[in-house]
Coordinates of C-alpha atoms in Angstrom, one line a residue:
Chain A
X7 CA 83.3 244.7 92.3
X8 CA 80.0 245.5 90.9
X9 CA 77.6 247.1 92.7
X10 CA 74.7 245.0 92.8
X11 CA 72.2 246.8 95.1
X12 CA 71.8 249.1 93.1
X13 CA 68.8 247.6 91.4
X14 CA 66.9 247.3 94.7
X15 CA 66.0 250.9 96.4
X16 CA 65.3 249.1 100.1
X17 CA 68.6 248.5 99.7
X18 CA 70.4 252.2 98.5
X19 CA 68.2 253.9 101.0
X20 CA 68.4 251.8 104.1
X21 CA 71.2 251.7 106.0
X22 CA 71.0 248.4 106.2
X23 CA 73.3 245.2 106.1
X24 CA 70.4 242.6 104.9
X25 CA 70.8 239.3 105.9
X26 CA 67.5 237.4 106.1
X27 CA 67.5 236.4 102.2
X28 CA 66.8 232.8 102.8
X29 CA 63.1 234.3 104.9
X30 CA 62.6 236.5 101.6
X31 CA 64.6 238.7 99.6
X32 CA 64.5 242.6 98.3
X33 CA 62.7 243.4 95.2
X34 CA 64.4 245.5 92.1
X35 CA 62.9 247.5 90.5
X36 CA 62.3 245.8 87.2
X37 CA 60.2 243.4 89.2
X38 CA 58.1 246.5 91.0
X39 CA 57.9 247.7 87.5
X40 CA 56.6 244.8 86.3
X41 CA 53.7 244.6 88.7
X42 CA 52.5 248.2 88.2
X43 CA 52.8 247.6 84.5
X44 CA 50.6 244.7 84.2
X45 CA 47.7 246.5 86.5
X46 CA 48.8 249.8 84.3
X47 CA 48.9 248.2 80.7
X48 CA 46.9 244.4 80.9
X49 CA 44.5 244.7 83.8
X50 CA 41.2 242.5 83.2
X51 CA 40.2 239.1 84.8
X52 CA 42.9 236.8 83.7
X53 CA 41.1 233.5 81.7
X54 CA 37.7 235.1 81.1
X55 CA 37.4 238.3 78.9
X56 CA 35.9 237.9 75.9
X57 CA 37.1 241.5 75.1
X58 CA 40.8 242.7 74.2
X59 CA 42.1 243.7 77.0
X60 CA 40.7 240.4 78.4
X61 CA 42.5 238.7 76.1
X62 CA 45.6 240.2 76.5
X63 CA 45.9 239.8 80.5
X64 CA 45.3 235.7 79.8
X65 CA 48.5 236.4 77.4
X66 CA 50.6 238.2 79.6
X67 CA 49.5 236.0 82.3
X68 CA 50.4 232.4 80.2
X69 CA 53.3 234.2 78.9
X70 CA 54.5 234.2 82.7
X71 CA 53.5 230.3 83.2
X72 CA 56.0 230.1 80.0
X73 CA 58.7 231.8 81.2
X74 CA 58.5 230.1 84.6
X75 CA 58.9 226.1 82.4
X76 CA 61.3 227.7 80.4
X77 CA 62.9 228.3 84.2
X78 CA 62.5 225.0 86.0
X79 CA 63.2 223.2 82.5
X80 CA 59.7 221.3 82.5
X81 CA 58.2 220.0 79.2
X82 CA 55.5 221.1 79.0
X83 CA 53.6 224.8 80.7
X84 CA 50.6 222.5 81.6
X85 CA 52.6 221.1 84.2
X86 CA 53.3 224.7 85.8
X87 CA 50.6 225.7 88.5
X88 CA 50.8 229.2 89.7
X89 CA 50.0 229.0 93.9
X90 CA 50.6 231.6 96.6
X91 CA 53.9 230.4 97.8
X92 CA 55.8 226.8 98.8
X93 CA 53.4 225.8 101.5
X94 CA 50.7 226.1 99.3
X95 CA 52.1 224.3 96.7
X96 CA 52.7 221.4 98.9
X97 CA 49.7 221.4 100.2
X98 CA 47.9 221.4 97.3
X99 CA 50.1 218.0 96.5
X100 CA 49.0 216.9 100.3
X101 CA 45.1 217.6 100.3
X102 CA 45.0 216.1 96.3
X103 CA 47.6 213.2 95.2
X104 CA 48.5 212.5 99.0
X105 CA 44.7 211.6 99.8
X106 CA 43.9 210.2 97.1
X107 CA 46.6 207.5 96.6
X108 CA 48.2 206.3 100.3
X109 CA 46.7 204.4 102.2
X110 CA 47.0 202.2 105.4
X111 CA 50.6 200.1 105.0
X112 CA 52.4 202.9 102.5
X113 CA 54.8 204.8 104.2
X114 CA 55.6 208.4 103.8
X115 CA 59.0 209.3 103.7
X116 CA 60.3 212.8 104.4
X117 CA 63.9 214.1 106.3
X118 CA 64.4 215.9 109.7
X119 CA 65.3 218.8 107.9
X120 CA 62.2 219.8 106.4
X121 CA 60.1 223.4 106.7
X122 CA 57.4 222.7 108.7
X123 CA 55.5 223.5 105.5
X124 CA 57.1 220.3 104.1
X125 CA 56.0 218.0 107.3
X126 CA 52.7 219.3 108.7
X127 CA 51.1 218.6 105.3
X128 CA 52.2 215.1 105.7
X129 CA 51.3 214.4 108.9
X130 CA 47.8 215.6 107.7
X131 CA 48.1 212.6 105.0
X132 CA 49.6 210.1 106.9
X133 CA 46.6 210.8 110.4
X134 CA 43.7 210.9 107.6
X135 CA 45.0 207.8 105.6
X136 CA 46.4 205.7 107.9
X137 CA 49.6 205.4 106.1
X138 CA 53.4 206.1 108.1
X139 CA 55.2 208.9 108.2
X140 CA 59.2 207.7 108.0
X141 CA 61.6 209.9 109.1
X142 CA 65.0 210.2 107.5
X143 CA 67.7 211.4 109.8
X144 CA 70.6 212.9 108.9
X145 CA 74.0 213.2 110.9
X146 CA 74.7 215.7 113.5
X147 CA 76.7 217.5 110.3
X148 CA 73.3 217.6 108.6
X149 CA 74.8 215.3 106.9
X150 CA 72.3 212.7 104.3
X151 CA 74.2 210.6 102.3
X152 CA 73.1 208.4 99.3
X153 CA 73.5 205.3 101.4
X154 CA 70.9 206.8 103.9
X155 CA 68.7 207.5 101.5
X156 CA 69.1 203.9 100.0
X157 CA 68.2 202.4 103.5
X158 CA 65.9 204.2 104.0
X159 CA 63.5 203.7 100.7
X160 CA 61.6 200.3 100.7
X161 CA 58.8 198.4 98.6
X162 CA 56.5 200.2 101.4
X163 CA 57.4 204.2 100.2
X164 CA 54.9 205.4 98.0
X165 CA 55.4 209.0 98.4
X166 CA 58.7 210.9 99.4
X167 CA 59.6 214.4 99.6
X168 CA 62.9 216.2 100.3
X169 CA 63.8 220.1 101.0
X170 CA 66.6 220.3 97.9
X171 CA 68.7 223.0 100.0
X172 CA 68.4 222.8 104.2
X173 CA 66.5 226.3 105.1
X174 CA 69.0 226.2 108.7
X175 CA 72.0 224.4 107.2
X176 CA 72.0 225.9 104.1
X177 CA 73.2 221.9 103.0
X178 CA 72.5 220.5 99.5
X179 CA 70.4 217.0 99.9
X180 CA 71.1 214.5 97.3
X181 CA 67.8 214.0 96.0
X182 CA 68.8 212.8 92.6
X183 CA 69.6 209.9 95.0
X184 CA 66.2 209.9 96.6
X185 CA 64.2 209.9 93.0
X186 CA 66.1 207.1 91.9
X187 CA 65.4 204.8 94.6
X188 CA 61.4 205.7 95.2
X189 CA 60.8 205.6 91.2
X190 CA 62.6 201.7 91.3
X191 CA 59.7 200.9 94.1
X192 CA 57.2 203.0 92.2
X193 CA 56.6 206.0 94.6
X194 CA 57.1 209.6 94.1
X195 CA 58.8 212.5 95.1
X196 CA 58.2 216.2 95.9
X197 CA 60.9 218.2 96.0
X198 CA 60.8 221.2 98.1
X199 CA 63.0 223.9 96.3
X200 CA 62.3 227.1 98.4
X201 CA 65.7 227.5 99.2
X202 CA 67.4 226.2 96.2
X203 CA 65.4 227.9 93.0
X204 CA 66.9 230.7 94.0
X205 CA 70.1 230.4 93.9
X206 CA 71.2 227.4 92.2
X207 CA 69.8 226.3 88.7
X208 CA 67.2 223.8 88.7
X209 CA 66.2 221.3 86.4
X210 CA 63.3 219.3 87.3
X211 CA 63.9 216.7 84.2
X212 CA 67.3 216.7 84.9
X213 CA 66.1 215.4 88.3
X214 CA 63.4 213.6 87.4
X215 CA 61.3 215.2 89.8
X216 CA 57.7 214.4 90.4
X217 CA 56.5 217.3 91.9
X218 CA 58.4 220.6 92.8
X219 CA 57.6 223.8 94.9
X220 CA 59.4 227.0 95.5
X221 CA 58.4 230.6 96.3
X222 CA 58.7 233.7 94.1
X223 CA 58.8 236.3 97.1
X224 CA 62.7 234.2 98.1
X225 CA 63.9 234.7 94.4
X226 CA 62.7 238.6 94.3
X227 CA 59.6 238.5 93.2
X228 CA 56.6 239.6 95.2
X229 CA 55.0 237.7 97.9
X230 CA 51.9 235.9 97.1
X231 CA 52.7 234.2 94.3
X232 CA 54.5 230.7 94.1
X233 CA 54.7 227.2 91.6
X234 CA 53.9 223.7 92.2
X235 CA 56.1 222.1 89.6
X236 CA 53.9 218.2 88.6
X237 CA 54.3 215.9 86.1
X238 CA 51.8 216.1 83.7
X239 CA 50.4 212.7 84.3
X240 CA 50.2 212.9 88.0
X241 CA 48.4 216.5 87.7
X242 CA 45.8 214.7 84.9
X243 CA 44.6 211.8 87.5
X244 CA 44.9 214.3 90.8
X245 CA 41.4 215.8 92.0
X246 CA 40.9 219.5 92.2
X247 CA 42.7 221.1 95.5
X248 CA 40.4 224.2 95.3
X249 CA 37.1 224.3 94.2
X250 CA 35.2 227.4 92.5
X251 CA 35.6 230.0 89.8
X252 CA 37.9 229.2 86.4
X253 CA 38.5 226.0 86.9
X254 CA 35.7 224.8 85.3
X255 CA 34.5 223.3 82.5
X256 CA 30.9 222.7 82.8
X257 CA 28.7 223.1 86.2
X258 CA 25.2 221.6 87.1
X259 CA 23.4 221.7 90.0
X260 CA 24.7 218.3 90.9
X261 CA 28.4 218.3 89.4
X262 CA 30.8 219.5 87.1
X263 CA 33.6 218.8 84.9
X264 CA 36.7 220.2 85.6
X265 CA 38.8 222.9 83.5
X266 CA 42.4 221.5 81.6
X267 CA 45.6 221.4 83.4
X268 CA 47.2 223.7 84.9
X269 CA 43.7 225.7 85.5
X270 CA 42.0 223.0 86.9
X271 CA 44.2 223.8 90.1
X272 CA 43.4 227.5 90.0
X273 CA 40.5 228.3 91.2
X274 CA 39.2 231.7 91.7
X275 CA 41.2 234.8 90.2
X276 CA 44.7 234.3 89.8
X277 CA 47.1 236.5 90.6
X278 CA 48.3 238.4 87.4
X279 CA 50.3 240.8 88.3
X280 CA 52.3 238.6 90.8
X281 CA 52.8 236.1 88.0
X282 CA 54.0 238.8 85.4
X283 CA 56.6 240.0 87.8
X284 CA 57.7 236.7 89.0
X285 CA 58.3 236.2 84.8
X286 CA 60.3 239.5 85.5
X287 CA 62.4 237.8 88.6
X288 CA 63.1 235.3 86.4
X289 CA 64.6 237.5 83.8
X290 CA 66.3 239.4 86.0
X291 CA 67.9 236.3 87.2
X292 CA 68.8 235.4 83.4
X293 CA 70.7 238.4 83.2
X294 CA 72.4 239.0 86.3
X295 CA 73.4 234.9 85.3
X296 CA 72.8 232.2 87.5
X297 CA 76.3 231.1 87.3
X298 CA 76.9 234.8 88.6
X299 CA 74.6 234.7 91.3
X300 CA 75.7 230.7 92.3
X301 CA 79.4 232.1 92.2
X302 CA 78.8 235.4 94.4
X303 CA 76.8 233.5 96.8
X304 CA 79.6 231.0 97.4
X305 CA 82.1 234.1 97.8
X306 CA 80.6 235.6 100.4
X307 CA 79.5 232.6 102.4
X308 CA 83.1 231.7 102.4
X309 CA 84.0 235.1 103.3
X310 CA 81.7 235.5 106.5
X311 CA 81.7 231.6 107.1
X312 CA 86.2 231.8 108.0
X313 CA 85.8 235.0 110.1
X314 CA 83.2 233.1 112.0
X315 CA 84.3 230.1 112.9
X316 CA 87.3 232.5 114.2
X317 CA 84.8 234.1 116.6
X318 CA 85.1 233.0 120.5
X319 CA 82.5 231.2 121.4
X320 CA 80.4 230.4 117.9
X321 CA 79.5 227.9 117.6
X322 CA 77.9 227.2 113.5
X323 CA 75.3 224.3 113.1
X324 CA 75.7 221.9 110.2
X325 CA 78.8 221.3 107.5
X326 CA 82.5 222.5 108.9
X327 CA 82.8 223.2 105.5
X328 CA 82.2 226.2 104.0
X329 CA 81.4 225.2 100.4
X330 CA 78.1 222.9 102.2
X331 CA 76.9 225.9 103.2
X332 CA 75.0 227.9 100.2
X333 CA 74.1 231.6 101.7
X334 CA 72.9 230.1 104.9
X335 CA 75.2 229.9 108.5
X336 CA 73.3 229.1 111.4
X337 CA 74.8 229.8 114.7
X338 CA 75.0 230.0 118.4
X339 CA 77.4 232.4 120.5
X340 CA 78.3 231.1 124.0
X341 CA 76.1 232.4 126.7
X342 CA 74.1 234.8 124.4
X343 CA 70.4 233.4 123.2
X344 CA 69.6 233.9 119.3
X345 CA 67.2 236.6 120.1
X346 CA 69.3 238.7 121.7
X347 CA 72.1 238.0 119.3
X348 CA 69.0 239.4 116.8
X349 CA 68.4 242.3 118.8
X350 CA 72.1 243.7 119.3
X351 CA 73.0 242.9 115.4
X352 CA 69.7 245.4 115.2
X353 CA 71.2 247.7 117.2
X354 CA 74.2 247.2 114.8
X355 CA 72.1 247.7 111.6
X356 CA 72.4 243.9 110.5
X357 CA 68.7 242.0 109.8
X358 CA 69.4 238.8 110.5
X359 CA 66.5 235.4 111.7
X360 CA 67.0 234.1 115.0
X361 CA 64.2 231.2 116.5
X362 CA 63.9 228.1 115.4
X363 CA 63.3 228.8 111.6
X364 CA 60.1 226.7 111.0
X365 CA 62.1 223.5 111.2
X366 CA 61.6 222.5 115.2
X367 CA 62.4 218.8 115.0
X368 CA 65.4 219.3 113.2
X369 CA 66.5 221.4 116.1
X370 CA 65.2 219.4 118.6
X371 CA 67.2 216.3 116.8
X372 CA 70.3 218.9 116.8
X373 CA 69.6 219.6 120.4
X374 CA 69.4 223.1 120.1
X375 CA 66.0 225.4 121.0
X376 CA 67.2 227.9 118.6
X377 CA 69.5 229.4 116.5
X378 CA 71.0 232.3 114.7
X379 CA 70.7 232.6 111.1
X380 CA 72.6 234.4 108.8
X381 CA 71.7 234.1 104.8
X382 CA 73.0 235.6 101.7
X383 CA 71.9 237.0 98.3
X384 CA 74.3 237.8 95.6
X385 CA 73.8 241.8 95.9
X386 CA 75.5 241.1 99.8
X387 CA 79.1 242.6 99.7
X388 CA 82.4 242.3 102.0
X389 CA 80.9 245.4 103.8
X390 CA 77.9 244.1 104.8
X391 CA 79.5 240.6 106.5
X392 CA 82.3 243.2 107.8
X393 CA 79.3 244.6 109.9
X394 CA 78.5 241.3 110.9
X395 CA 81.9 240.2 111.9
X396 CA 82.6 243.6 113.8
X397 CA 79.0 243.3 115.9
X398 CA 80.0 239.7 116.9
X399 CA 82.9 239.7 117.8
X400 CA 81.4 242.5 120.3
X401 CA 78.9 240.7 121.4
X402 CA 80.1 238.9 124.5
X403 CA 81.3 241.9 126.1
X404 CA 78.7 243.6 125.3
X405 CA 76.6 241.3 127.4
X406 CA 78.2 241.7 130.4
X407 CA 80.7 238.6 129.9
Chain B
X18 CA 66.3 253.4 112.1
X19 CA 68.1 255.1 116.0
X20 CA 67.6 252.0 117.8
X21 CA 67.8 252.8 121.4
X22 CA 69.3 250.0 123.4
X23 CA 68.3 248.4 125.9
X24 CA 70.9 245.8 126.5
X25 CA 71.8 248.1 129.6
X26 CA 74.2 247.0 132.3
X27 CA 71.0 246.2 134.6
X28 CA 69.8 244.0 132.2
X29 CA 73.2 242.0 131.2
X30 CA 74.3 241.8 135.3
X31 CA 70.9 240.3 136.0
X32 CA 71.3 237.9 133.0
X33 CA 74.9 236.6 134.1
X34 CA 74.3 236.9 138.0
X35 CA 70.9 236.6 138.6
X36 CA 70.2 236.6 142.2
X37 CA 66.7 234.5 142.2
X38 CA 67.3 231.7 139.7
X39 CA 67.6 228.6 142.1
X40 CA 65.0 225.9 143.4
X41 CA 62.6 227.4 146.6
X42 CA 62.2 225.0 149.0
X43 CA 59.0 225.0 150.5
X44 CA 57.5 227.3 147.9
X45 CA 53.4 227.6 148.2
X46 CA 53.0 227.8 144.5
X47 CA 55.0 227.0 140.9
X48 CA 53.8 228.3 138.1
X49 CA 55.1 227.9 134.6
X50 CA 55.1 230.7 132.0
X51 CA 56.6 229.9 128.2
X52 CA 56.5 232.2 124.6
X53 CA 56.1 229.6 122.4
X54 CA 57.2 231.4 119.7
X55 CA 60.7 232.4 121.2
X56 CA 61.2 229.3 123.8
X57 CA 61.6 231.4 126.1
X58 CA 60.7 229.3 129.0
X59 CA 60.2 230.3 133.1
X60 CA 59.0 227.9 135.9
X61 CA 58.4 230.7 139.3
X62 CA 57.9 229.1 142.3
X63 CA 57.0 231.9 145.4
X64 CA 56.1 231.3 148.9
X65 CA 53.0 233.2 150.2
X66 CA 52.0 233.3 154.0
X67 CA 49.4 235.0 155.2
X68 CA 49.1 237.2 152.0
X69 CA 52.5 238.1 152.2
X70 CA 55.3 236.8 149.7
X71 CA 57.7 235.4 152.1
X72 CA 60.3 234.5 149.1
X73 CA 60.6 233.6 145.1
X74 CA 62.7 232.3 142.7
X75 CA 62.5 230.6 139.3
X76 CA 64.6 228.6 136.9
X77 CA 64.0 228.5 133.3
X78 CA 65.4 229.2 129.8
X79 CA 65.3 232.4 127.4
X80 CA 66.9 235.2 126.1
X81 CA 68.8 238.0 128.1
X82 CA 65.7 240.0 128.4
X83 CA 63.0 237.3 130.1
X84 CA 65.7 236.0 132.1
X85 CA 66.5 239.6 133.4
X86 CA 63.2 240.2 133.6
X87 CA 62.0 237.6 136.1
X88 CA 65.0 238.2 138.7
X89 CA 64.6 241.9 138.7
X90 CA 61.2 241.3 139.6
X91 CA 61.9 238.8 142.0
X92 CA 63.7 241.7 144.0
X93 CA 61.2 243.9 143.8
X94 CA 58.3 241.6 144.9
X95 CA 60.0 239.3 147.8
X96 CA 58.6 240.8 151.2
X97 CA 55.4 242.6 149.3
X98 CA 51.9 241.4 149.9
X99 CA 50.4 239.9 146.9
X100 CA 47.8 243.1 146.4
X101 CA 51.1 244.7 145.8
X102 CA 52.8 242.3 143.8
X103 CA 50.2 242.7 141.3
X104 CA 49.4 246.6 141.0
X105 CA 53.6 246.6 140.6
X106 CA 52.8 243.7 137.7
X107 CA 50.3 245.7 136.5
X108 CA 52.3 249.4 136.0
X109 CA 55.0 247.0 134.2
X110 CA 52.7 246.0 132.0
X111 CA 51.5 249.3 131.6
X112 CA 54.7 250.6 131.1
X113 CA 55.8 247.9 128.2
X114 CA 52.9 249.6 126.6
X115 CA 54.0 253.2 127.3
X116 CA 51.1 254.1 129.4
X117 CA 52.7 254.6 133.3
X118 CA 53.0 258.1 134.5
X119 CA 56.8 258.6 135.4
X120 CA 56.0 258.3 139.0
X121 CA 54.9 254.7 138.7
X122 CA 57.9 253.9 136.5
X123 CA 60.1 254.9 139.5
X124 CA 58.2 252.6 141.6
X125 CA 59.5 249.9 139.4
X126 CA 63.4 250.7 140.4
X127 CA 65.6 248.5 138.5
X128 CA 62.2 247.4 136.3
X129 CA 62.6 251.1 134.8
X130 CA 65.8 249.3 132.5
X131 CA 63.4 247.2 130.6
X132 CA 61.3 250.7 129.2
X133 CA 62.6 251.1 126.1
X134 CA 61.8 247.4 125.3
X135 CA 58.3 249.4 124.2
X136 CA 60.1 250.4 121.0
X137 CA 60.7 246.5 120.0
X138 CA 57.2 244.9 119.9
X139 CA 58.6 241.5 119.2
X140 CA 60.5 241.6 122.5
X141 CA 57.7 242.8 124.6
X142 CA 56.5 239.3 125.5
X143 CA 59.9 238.5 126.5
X144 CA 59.9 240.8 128.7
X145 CA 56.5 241.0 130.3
X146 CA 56.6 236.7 130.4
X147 CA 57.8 236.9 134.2
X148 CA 55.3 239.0 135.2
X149 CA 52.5 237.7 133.2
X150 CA 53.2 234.5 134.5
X151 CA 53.1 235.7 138.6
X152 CA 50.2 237.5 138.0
X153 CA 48.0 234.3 136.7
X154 CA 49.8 232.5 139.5
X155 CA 48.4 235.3 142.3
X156 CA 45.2 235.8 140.0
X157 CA 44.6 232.1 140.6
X158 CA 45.6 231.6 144.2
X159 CA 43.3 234.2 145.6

């Protein structure tokens, strides 16, 4: 087996079985390297200099925005906006194209499953333009099928958006399903892929996708820096988000025009170095293969998911099978709450999430408070869910029961 | 990364077999304390008479540590006057923080279990949630 950690130093020098990848991952070093380099090698304001260096930071910066299309498969790099991270992508999708086209009568639809980061943004919309926020349920599996999704689109949906990969389920939502039935009544659809860019491959005109957002600090690149995937002719009619610096054209004391897409929704200085190093996430990705990483992933969640279910008293939320479950098993253990099954797998040397993961009304609907979560990168090994296992199976003794 | 435990036998026997968490009839005062972030939810009801806490218990939801938590100090403040009650709330608070003298930590008796929770700032408001909340309650009834 090859030994993957290796490329990430938290990783050799901790003594530490890391399983909180779906919260963020570790960071190899290529991608440290890349950071330092740019500051080392590039460093001027991004989009301004009219002086070398200048010039080649906007390079190595657009290079990135390249490399990040090239990634998500989108046409064109116009329709690639460099953010901070997921939330602010779909905000910046909330506060611009939500406000600006629903209205009292649309309806909003969005699943029980999402982020709070992909729900509080439309509540915003739906409170400030009078329009309805839908709810799509799903089964007690997690379960949403295409026929939900079918029943649950109508003439009234003008706006839709969908976590691609559960965050606490670790479940795969069919929204191929979901984009074909909002673009037959002419809505659209964001598609939340924090937890899927990661770790499967994504194709957002495969999908059809309207808008898409995903992080670069969950697919090993440092926090801070993030993508709001659009569609070049939604970006082109969508107001600024931001306002300020660089995304400009021309200013007068009364207005301005704004600058092209994608910098028209970048105000202020970007972040270059993040940007350069997410580029080098991205080809570190390429290389260890996404089929590779996909694969692995699928391995071990097998692997921890059958010595779990063997566990007295787990109880794991979601699919029974382990295949629905991509890097991410959350769980409860009889008589033992998720903090303090966090605490003792501390004790043990295991890092795992335990609360209610940002997604309270899918718990709530689950009828859980909170849960345990385990979630896996493809540098996890055998050893590292065997320290899991071993601290579990513990556990309830070791609380007194 | 030595992680001291502090999933002590104290702490798990008062989890399982807590000797306070029950409805009080004829309590004087309820008072509800909750960590939003963890859920970790208490409702303490305690009688007072005459300045005296006559009886206590609560009922609630949360991890090992705020359920522990509340019934040791149940059995430390049943049959104290409420001045007490609260300079016993406020060394527990003070150790949480590392900053009782080891005299005062012996005061505490079974409380003494939860010290090492110091090292584990995210737990600390598990643990001090009990006593936080009896201390607004007293603060408010006096």
């Amino acid at each position: 087996m090859q030994n993957y950690k290796k490329d990430f130093p938290l990783l050799t020098e901790l003594d530490i079985a890391y399983l909180d990848n779906a919260a963020t991952t570790q960071r190899p070093v290529p991608v440290m390297e890349a950071e330092r380099e740019f500051y080392e090698k590039y460093n001027a304001n991004p989009l301004r200099g009219l002086y070398a260096l200048g010039v080649k930071a906007t390079e190595k910066y657009e290079e990135s925005r390249e490399v990040v299309r090239n990634f998500i498969h989108a046409a064109s790099a116009r329709e690639i906006v460099f953010t901070r991270n997921a939330t602010e992508s779909i905000n910046l999708v909330a506060y611009t194209y939500g406000l600006a086209n629903l209205k009292e009568g649309d309806e909003i639809l969005i699943t029980v499953e999402e982020h709070h980061s992909n729900m509080l943004p439309w509540q915003m919309v739906a409170k400030q333009t009078g329009a309805t926020l839908v709810f799509l349920e799903c089964d007690k599996d997690g379960l949403i099928s295409e026929e939900m999704v079918c029943s649950a689109v109508n003439e009234h949906t003008k706006l839709a958006a969908m976590t691609h990969i559960s965050n606490v389920l670790g479940r795969k939502n069919p929204v191929e399903a979901l984009i074909r039935e909002v673009h037959k009544v002419g809505g659209v659809v964001l598609v939340d892929a924090a937890q899927s860019a990661p770790h499967i491959p994504v194709d957002v005109r495969k999908l059809d996708a309207d808008f898409m957002a995903f992080s670069g600090h969950k697919m090993y690149a440092p926090m801070g820096i993030g993508v709001l995937y659009g569609k070049e002719e939604l970006l082109e009619e969508m107001p600024p988000f931001l306002t300020g610096g660089e995304m400009i054209e021309v200013v007068t004391r009364c207005g301005a025009t704004y600058a092209e897409l994608p910098h028209k929704f970048e105000a202020g200085t970007v972040n270059g170095g993040g940007a350069y190093a997410l580029a080098a996430a991205i080809r570190f990705i390429k290389e260890i293969g996404q089929d590779t990483i996909e694969k692995r992933e699928m391995e071990l969640t097998k692997y921890a998911f059958e010595q779990m279910v063997r566990i007295p008293g787990i109880q794991i939320q979601g699919s029974a099978k382990a295949e629905e479950h991509y890097g991410i098993i959350s769980f409860a253990l009889d008589g033992v709450h998720p903090h303090d099954i966090a605490s003792i797998l501390d004790e043990d040397h295991v890092a795992i999430r335990a609360g209610h993961h940002c997604a309270q009304p899918l718990l709530a609907y689950l009828g859980v408070r909170s849960t345990a979560r385990v979630s896996m990168a493809y540098y996890n090994t055998e050893e590292d869910i065997d320290r899991l296992i071993a601290s579990l199976s513990t556990m309830r003794k070791k609380m007194g029961y | 990364m030595e992680i001291k435990s502090y999933y002590n036998e104290i702490l798990t026997d008062h989890n399982i077999h807590p000797g306070h968490k029950e409805d009080l009839v004829g309590a004087t005062c309820v008072h509800e304390g909750i960590n939003p972030s963890c859920g970790d939810d208490i409702v303490l009801q305690l009688k007072v008479e005459d300045g005296v806490i006559t009886d206590g218990s609560f009922n609630g939801d949360g991890c090992a540590v705020s359920q522990a938590s509340a019934d040791i100090m149940l059995d430390l403040i049943v049959g104290q006057k409420v001045e007490e009650a609260r300079r016993l709330a406020d060394i527990f608070m003070r150790m949480i923080k590392g900053q009782a003298t080891e005299e005062e930590i012996e005061e505490l008796d079974e409380g003494a279990a939860l010290r090492d929770i110091s090292h584990m700032p995210a737990r600390v408001k598990c643990a001090v949630l009990a006593w936080r909340t009896m201390d607004e309650m007293l603060e408010k009834n006096s």
